[in-house]
Amino acid sequence: MLTPGTLHVVATPIGNLGDLSPRALDTLRNVAAICAEDTRHTRQLLSHFGLERPLLALHQHNEDAQAAQLVARLAAGESLALVSDAGTPLVSDPGYRLVSAARAAGIRVSPVPGACAAIAALSVAGLPSDRFVFEGFLPAKSSARRERLSRLASETRTLMFYESAHRIEETLEDMASVFGPARRAVIARELTKLFETVLDGSLAELKARVTADADQRRGEFVVIVEGVGEDADARIAEGQRLYAKLSEHLKPSQAAKLAAELSGAPRKALYGGE
Ligand code: SAM
């Protein structure tokens, strides 16, 4: 039995349909309607499980407009589900505005957890997983992407990114150039699907691997990059890398000051002058 007037945020599979949980199925079977990112996609998922429920389109272009109406239905006692095309709604997917509006109206919002590509990738990456940062998709344009990566270059926590097939190669190239070619990383491709592949190595090795083999550029990707080390040697190495880049554009003293601030390395270790 579902609690009336609840918005159920339901995770769906990221590939393998066996990952739809029994509770997710039960919830989808019993709600008055399902808000879906792409109704055709969700209809296929439901029909695979022999379900038929009313579907309402909720995507980035209509979410604001739909939220008020959906909150009114919830407030009137109906239970609704929110799903996205794959994985956990709101994680690089629509739903945030609806959840926010529902919460503001005092509606109960309840998760039915399940697959999430970022967490699935982290769980098999073998990189430090006690503290991590999810960055979602990087900008499509290389200049904006490099700029975003530069702001992450001194991050000590593990970094997680989503990437598509047509940009994976350029993104790895930019990461190797901004984070340094030796930084350790993992590419998790097509998780839970037939061609699931998890590759690890330095950014330079991974880029070479993806360039050499067209199959490694197909499908959906999570890229996980190790954070910069917290020990003094690692901070100095990072500071020197930043200093070399920044001094292409700034006076040496300014470049050293900024590189020291960003890396946490002592300024003197980067630049001898005053
Ligand atoms: N909400 C989803 C989740 O919980 O993971 C993510 C949606 S986002 C629009 C889609 C991106 O997630 C893909 O471009 C890819 O980067 C990643 N992704 C989704 N499924 C994947 C899979 N099976 N293997 C690897 N990455 C996947």
Short mmCIF file of N, CA and C in Angstrom, two decimals, residues 138-152 163 167 169-172 174-175 178:
data_model
loop_
_atom_site.label_atom_id
_atom_site.label_comp_id
_atom_site.label_asym_id
_atom_site.label_seq_id
_atom_site.Cartn_x
_atom_site.Cartn_y
_atom_site.Cartn_z
N LEU A 138 30.66 17.70 -18.48
CA LEU A 138 31.51 18.88 -18.70
C LEU A 138 30.93 19.68 -19.87
N PRO A 139 31.30 20.97 -19.98
CA PRO A 139 30.82 21.75 -21.13
C PRO A 139 31.26 21.11 -22.46
N ALA A 140 30.44 21.32 -23.49
CA ALA A 140 30.71 20.71 -24.80
C ALA A 140 31.91 21.35 -25.50
N LYS A 141 32.08 22.64 -25.31
CA LYS A 141 33.17 23.34 -26.02
C LYS A 141 34.49 23.15 -25.27
N SER A 142 35.56 22.92 -26.05
CA SER A 142 36.85 22.61 -25.41
C SER A 142 37.34 23.74 -24.50
N SER A 143 37.17 25.01 -24.91
CA SER A 143 37.69 26.10 -24.08
C SER A 143 36.97 26.12 -22.72
N ALA A 144 35.65 25.98 -22.76
CA ALA A 144 34.88 25.98 -21.50
C ALA A 144 35.19 24.74 -20.68
N ARG A 145 35.43 23.63 -21.38
CA ARG A 145 35.73 22.37 -20.67
C ARG A 145 37.07 22.49 -19.93
N ARG A 146 38.07 23.02 -20.63
CA ARG A 146 39.38 23.19 -20.00
C ARG A 146 39.32 24.14 -18.82
N GLU A 147 38.52 25.16 -18.98
CA GLU A 147 38.35 26.15 -17.90
C GLU A 147 37.75 25.46 -16.65
N ARG A 148 36.69 24.65 -16.89
CA ARG A 148 36.08 23.92 -15.76
C ARG A 148 37.08 22.97 -15.13
N LEU A 149 37.84 22.24 -15.99
CA LEU A 149 38.82 21.29 -15.47
C LEU A 149 39.91 22.01 -14.67
N SER A 150 40.31 23.20 -15.15
CA SER A 150 41.37 23.94 -14.44
C SER A 150 40.94 24.25 -13.02
N ARG A 151 39.64 24.56 -12.87
CA ARG A 151 39.17 24.89 -11.53
C ARG A 151 39.14 23.65 -10.62
N LEU A 152 39.24 22.46 -11.24
CA LEU A 152 39.21 21.22 -10.45
C LEU A 152 40.60 20.61 -10.27
N GLU A 163 30.07 11.27 -19.51
CA GLU A 163 30.52 11.69 -20.84
C GLU A 163 29.84 10.84 -21.91
N ARG A 167 32.29 12.63 -27.34
CA ARG A 167 33.25 13.56 -26.74
C ARG A 167 34.30 12.88 -25.85
N GLU A 169 36.91 11.08 -26.32
CA GLU A 169 38.32 11.20 -26.68
C GLU A 169 38.85 12.61 -26.37
N GLU A 170 38.10 13.63 -26.81
CA GLU A 170 38.52 15.02 -26.55
C GLU A 170 38.59 15.29 -25.05
N THR A 171 37.63 14.77 -24.32
CA THR A 171 37.61 15.02 -22.87
C THR A 171 38.84 14.41 -22.20
N LEU A 172 39.20 13.18 -22.60
CA LEU A 172 40.39 12.56 -22.00
C LEU A 172 41.64 13.35 -22.36
N ASP A 174 41.78 16.60 -22.96
CA ASP A 174 41.78 17.82 -22.13
C ASP A 174 42.15 17.50 -20.68
N MET A 175 41.64 16.38 -20.17
CA MET A 175 41.96 16.01 -18.79
C MET A 175 43.46 15.75 -18.63
N VAL A 178 45.18 19.15 -18.67
CA VAL A 178 44.96 20.03 -17.51
C VAL A 178 45.38 19.37 -16.19
#
